[in-house]
PDB file of C-alpha atoms in Angstrom:
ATOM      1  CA  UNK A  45     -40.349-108.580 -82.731  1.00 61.00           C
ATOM      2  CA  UNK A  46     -43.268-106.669 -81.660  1.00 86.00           C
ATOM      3  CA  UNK A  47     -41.652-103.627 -83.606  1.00 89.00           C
ATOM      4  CA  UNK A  48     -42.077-105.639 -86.825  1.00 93.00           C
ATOM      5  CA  UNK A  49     -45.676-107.093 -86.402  1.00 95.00           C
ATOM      6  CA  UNK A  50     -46.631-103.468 -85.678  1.00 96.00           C
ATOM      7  CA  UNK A  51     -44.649-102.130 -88.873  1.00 96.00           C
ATOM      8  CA  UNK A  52     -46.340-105.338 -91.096  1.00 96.00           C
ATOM      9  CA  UNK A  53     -49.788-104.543 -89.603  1.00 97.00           C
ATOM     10  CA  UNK A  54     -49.842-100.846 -89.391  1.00 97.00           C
ATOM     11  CA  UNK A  55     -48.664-100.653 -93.521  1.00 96.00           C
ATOM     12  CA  UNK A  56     -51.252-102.967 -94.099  1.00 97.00           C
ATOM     13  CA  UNK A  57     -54.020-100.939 -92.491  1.00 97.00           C
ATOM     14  CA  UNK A  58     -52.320 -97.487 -93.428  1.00 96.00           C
ATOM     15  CA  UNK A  59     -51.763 -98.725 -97.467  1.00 94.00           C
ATOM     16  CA  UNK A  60     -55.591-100.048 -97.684  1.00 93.00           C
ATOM     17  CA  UNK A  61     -54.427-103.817 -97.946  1.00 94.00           C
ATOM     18  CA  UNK A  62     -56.002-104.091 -94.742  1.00 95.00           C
ATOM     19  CA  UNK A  63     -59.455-102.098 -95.740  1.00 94.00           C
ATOM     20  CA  UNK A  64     -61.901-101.130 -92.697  1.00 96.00           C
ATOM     21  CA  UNK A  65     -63.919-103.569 -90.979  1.00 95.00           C
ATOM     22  CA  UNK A  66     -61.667-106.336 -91.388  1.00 95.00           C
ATOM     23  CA  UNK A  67     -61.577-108.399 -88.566  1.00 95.00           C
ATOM     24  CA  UNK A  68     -58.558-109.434 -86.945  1.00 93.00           C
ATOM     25  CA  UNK A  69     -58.459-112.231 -84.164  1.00 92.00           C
ATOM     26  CA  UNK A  70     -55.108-112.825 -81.202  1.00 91.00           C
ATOM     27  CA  UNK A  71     -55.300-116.908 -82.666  1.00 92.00           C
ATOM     28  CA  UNK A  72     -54.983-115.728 -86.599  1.00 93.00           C
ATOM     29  CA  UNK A  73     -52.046-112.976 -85.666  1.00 93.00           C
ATOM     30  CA  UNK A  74     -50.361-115.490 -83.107  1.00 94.00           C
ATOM     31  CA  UNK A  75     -50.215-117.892 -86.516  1.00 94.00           C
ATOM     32  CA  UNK A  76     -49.207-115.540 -88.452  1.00 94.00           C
ATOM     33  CA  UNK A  77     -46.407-114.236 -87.034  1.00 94.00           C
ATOM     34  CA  UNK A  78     -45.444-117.079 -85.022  1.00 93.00           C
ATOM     35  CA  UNK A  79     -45.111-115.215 -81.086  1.00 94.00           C
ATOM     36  CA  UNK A  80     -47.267-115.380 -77.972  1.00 93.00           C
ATOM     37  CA  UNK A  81     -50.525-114.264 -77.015  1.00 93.00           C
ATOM     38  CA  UNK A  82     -48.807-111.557 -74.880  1.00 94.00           C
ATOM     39  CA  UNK A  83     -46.882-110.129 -77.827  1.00 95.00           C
ATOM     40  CA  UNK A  84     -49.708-109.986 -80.013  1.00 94.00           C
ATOM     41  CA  UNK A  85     -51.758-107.975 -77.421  1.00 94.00           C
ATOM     42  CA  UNK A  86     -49.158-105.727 -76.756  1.00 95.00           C
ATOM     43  CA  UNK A  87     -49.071-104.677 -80.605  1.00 95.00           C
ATOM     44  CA  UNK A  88     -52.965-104.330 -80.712  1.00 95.00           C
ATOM     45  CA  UNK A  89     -52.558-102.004 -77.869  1.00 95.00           C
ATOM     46  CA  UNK A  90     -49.938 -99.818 -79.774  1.00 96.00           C
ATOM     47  CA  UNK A  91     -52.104 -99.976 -83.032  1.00 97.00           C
ATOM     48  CA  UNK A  92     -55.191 -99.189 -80.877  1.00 96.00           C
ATOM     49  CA  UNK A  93     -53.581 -95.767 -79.530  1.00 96.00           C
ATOM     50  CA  UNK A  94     -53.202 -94.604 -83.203  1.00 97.00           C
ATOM     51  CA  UNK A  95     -56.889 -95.420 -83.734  1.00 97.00           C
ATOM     52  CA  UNK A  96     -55.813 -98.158 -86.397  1.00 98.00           C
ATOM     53  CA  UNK A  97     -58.066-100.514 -84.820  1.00 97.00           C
ATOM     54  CA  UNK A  98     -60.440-101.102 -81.956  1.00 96.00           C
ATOM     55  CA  UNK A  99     -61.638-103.893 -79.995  1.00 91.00           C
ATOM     56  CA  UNK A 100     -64.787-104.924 -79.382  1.00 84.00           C
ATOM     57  CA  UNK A 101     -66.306-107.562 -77.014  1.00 82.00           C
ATOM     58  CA  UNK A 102     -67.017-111.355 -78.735  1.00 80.00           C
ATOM     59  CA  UNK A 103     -66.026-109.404 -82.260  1.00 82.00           C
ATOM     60  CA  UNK A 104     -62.683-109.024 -82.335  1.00 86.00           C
ATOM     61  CA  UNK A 105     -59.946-106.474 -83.318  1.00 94.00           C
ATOM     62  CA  UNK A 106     -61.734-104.189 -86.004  1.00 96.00           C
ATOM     63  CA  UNK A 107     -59.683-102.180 -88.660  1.00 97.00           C
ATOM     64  CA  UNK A 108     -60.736 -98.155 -88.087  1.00 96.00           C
ATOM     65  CA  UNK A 109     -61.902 -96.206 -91.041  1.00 96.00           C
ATOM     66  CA  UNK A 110     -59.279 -93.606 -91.958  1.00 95.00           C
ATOM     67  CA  UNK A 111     -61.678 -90.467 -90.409  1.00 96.00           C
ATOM     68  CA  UNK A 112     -60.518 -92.257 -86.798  1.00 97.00           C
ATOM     69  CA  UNK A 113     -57.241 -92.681 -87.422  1.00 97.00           C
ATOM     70  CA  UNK A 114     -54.141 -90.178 -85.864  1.00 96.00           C
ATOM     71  CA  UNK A 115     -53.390 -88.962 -88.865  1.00 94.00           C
ATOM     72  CA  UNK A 116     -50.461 -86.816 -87.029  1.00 95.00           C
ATOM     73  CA  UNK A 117     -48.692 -89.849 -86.523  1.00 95.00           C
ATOM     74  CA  UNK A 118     -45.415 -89.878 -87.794  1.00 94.00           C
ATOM     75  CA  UNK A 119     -45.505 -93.721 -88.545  1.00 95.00           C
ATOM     76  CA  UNK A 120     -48.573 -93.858 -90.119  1.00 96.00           C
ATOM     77  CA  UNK A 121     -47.227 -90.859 -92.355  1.00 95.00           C
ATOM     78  CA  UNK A 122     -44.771 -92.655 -93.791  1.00 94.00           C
ATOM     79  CA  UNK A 123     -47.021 -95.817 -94.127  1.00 95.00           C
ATOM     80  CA  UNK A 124     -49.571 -94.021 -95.947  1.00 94.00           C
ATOM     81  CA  UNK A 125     -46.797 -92.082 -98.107  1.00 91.00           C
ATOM     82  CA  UNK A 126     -45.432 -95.942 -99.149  1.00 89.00           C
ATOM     83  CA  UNK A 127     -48.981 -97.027-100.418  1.00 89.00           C
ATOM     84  CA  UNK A 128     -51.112 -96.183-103.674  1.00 89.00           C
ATOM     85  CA  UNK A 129     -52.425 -93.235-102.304  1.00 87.00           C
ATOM     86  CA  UNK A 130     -49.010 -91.520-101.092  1.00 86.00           C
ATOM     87  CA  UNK A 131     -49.584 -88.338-103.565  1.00 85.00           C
ATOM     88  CA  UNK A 132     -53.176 -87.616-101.924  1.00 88.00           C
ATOM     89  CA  UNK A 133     -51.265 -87.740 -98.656  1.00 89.00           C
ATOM     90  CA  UNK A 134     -48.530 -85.243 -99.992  1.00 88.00           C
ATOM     91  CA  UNK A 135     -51.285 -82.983-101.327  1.00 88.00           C
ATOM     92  CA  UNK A 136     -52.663 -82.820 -97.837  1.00 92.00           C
ATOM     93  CA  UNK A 137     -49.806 -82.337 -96.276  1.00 92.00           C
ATOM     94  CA  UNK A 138     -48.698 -79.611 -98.146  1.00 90.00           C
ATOM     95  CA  UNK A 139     -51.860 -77.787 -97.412  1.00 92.00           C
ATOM     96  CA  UNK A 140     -51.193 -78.526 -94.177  1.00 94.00           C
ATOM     97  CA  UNK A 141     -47.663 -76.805 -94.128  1.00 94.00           C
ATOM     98  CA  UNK A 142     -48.902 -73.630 -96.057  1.00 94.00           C
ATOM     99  CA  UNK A 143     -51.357 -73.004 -93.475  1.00 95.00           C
ATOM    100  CA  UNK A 144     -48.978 -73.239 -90.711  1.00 97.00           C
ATOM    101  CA  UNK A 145     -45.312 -72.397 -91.906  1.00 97.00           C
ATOM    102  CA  UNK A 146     -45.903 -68.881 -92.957  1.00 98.00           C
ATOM    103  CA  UNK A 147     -47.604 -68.314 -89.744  1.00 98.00           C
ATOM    104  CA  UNK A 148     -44.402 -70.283 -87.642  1.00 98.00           C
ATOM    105  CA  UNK A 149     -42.494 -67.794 -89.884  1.00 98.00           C
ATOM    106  CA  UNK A 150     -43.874 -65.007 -88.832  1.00 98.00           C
ATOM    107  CA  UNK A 151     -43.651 -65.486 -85.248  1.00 98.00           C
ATOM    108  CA  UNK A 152     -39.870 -66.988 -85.495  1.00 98.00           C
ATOM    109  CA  UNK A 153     -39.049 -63.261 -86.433  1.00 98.00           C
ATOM    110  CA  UNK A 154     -40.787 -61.812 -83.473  1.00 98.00           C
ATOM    111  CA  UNK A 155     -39.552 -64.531 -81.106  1.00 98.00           C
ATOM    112  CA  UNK A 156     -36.798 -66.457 -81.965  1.00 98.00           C
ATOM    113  CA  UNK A 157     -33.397 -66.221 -79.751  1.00 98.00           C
ATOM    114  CA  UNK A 158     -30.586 -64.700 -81.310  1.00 98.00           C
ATOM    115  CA  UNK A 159     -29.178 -68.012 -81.471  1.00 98.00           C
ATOM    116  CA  UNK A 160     -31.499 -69.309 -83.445  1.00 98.00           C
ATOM    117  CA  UNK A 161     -31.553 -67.016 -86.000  1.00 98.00           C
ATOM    118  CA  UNK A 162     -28.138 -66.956 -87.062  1.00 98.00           C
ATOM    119  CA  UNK A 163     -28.683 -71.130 -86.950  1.00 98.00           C
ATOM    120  CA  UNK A 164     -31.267 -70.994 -89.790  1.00 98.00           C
ATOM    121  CA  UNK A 165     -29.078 -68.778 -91.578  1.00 98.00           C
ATOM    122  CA  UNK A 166     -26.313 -71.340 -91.818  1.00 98.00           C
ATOM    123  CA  UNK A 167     -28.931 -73.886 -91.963  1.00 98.00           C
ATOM    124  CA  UNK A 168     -30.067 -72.135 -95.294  1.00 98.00           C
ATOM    125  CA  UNK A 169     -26.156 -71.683 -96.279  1.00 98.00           C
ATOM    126  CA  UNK A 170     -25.770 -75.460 -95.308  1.00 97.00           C
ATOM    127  CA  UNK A 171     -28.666 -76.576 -98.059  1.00 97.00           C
ATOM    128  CA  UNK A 172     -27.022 -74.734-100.709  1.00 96.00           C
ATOM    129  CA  UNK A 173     -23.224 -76.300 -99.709  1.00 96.00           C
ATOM    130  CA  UNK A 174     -25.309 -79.357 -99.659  1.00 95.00           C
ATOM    131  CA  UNK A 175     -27.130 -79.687-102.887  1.00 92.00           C
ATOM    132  CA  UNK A 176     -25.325 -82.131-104.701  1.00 92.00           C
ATOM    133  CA  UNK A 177     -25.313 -84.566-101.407  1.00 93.00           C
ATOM    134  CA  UNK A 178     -29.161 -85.907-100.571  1.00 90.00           C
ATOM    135  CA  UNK A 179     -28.735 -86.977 -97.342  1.00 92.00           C
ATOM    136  CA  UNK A 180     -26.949 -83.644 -96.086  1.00 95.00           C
ATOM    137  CA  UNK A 181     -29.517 -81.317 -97.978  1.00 95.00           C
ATOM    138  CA  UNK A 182     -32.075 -83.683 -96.622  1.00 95.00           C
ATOM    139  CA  UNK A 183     -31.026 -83.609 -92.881  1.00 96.00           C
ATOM    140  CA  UNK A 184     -30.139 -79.835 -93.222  1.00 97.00           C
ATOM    141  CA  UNK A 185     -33.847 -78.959 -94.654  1.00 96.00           C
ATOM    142  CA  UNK A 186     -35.308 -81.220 -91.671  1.00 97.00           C
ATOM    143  CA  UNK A 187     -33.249 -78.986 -89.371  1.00 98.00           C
ATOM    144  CA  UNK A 188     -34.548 -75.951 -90.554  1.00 98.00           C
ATOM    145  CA  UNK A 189     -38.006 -76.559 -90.592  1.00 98.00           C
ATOM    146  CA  UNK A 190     -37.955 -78.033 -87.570  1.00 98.00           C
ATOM    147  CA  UNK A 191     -35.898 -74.894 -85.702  1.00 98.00           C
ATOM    148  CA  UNK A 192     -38.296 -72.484 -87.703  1.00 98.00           C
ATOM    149  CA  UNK A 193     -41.332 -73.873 -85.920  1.00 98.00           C
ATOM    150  CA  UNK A 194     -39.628 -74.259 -82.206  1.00 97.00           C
ATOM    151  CA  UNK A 195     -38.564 -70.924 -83.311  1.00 98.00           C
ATOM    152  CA  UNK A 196     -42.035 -69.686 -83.409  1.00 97.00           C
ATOM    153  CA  UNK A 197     -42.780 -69.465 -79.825  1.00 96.00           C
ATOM    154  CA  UNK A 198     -46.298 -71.799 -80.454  1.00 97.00           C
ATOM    155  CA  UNK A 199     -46.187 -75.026 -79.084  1.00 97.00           C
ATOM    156  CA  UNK A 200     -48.707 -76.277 -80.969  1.00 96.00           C
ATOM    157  CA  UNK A 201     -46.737 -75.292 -84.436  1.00 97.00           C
ATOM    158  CA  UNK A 202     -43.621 -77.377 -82.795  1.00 97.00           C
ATOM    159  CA  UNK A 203     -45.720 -80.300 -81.995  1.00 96.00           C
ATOM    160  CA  UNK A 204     -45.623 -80.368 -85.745  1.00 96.00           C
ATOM    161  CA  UNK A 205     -42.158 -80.796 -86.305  1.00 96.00           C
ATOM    162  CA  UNK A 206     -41.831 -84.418 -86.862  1.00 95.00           C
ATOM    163  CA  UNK A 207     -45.020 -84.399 -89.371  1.00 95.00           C
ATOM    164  CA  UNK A 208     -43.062 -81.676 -91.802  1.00 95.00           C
ATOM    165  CA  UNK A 209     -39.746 -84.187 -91.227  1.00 95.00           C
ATOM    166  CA  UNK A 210     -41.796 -87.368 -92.098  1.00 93.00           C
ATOM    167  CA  UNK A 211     -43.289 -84.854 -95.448  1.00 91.00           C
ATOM    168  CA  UNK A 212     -39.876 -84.070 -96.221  1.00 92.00           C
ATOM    169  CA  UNK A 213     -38.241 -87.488 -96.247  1.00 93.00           C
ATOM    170  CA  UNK A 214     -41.018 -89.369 -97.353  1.00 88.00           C
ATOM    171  CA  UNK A 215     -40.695 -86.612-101.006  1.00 83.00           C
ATOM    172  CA  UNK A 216     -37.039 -88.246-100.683  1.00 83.00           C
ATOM    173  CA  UNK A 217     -37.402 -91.884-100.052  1.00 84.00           C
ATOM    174  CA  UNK A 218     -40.277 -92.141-102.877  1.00 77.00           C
ATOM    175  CA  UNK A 219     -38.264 -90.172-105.277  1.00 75.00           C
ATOM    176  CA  UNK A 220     -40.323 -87.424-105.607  1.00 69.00           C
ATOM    177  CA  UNK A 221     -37.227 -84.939-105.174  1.00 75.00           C
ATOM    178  CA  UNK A 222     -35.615 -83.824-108.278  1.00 75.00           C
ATOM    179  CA  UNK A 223     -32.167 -84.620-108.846  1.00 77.00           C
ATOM    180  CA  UNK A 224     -30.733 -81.470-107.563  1.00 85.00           C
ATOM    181  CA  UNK A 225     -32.923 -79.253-105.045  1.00 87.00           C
ATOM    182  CA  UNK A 226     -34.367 -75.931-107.417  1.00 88.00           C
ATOM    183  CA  UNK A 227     -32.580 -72.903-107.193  1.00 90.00           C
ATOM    184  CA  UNK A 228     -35.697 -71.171-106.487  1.00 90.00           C
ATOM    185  CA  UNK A 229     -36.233 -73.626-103.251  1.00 91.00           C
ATOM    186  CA  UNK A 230     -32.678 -72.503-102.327  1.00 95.00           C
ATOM    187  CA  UNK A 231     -33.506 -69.012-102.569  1.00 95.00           C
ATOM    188  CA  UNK A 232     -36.626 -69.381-101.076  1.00 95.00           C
ATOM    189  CA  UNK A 233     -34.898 -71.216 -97.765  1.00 97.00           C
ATOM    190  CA  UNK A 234     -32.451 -68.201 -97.621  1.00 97.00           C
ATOM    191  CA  UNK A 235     -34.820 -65.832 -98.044  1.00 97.00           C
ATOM    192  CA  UNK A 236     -37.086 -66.895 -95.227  1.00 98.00           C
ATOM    193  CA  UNK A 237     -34.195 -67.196 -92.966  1.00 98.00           C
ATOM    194  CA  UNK A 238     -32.859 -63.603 -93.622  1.00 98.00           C
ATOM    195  CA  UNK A 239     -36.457 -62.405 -92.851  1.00 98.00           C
ATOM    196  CA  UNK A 240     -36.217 -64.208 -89.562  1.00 98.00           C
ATOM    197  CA  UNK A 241     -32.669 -63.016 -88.835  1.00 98.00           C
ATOM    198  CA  UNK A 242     -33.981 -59.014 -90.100  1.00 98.00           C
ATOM    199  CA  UNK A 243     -37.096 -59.618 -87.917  1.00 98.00           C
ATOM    200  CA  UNK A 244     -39.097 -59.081 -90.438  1.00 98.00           C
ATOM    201  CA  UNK A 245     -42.165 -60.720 -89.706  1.00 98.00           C
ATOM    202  CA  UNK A 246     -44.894 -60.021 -92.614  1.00 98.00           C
ATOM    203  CA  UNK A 247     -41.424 -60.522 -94.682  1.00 98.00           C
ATOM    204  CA  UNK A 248     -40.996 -63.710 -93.500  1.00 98.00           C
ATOM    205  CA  UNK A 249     -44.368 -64.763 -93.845  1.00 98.00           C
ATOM    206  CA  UNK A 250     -44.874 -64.006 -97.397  1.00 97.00           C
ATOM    207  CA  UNK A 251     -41.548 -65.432 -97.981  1.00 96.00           C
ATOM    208  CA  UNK A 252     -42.342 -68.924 -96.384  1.00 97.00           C
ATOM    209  CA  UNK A 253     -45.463 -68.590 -98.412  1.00 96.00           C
ATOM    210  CA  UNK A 254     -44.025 -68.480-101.509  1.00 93.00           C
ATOM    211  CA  UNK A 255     -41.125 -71.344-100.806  1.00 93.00           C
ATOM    212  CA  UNK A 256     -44.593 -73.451-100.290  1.00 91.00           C
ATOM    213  CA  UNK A 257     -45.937 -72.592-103.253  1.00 87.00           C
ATOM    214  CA  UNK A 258     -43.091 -74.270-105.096  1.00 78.00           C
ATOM    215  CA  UNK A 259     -43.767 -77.049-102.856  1.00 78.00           C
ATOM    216  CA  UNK A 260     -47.253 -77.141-103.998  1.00 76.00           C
ATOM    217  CA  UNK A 261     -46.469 -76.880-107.468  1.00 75.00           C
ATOM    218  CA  UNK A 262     -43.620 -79.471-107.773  1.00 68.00           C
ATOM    219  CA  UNK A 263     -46.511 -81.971-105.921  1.00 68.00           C
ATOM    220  CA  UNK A 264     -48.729 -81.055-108.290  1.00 62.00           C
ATOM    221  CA  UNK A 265     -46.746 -81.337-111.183  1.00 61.00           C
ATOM    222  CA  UNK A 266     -46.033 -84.897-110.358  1.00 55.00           C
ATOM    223  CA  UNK A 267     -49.601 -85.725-110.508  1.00 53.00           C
TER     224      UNK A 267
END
């Protein structure tokens, strides 16, 4: 229950329906959704920790203005990706990843375990045997992203990890993917990871670098 007043609410808030300084009150939400004072409280609560909303004595619950909110949030990623404003979001998130991933890149081929270089090797090998199959391509890209940041030795690029896996499946489940991944993204993915696997760090920069590029123009090109 609580799970899908917060999902209802946070879309809301995340998609604009819910614009800032709208007021929200424990009787209207109890109505609403027809549960107990306690549930509604504890789903303010979870909405308040991502800076959604805030409370405020004699007021009320109070809808945040979007500077406030967590934007690192994985949830309110993919609420703001399902909304009118979901290609903004991609365009910032893609900046996002082409300031960091070259970088995670780079370090991966100073750092990363033998193990986990010949892992993003068949990760890259597992896109290509993939292509044709969206979920498999989709869960193998996730897994190389996310083992090319914990790769990098920086926790701060791994605390990252679930924002490029919320970017990557949000381009799926609002059919901004093409049909069949691009060759070049293919190469690009291989490329990287034989960089990484060569230790080739400025290679594997500029490699990453480039794969975003394509990112960045495909987002762009659906504008």
């Amino acid at each position: 229950m609580n799970s899908r007043i917060i999902e209802v609410l946070g879309r809301e808030i995340a998609t604009g329906t819910c614009g800032p300084g709208t007021r929200l009150t424990l009787d209207g939400l109890q109505e609403r959704f027809a549960v107990s004072r306690t549930v509604v409280r504890d789903c303010m609560q979870i909405l308040e920790a991502m800076n959604l909303v805030y409370s405020k004595r004699r007021i009320g619950i109070v809808v945040q203005d979007p500077v406030y909110w967590n934007v690192y949030d994985p949830r309110i990623i993919r609420w703001r990706l399902s909304g009118p404003g979901r290609k903004t979001q991609f365009r910032s998130l893609t900046e996002l990843r082409i300031a960091v991933e070259p970088l995670a890149a780079a370090g991966a081929a100073r750092k990363a375990t033998p193990e986990q270089r010949e892992s993003l090797v068949d990760l890259a090998r597992q896109m290509r045997e993939s292509a044709a199959d969206s979920e498999a391509f989709l869960a193998a890209d996730i897994a190389f992203h996310t083992l090319l940041l914990q790769a990098s030795g920086n926790e701060m690029f791994t605390a990252l990890s679930e924002v490029v896996a919320e970017v990557l499946s949000g381009r799926t489940r609002e059919n901004l993917m093409p049909a069949r991944p691009r060759p070049e993204a293919l190469d690009g993915h291989e490329a990287v990871a034989a960089a990484v696997a060569d230790r080739d760090s400025a290679g594997a920069r500029a490699r990453m670098a480039g794969l975003l590029v394509e990112v960045e123009e495909a987002i762009l090109g659906q504008e």
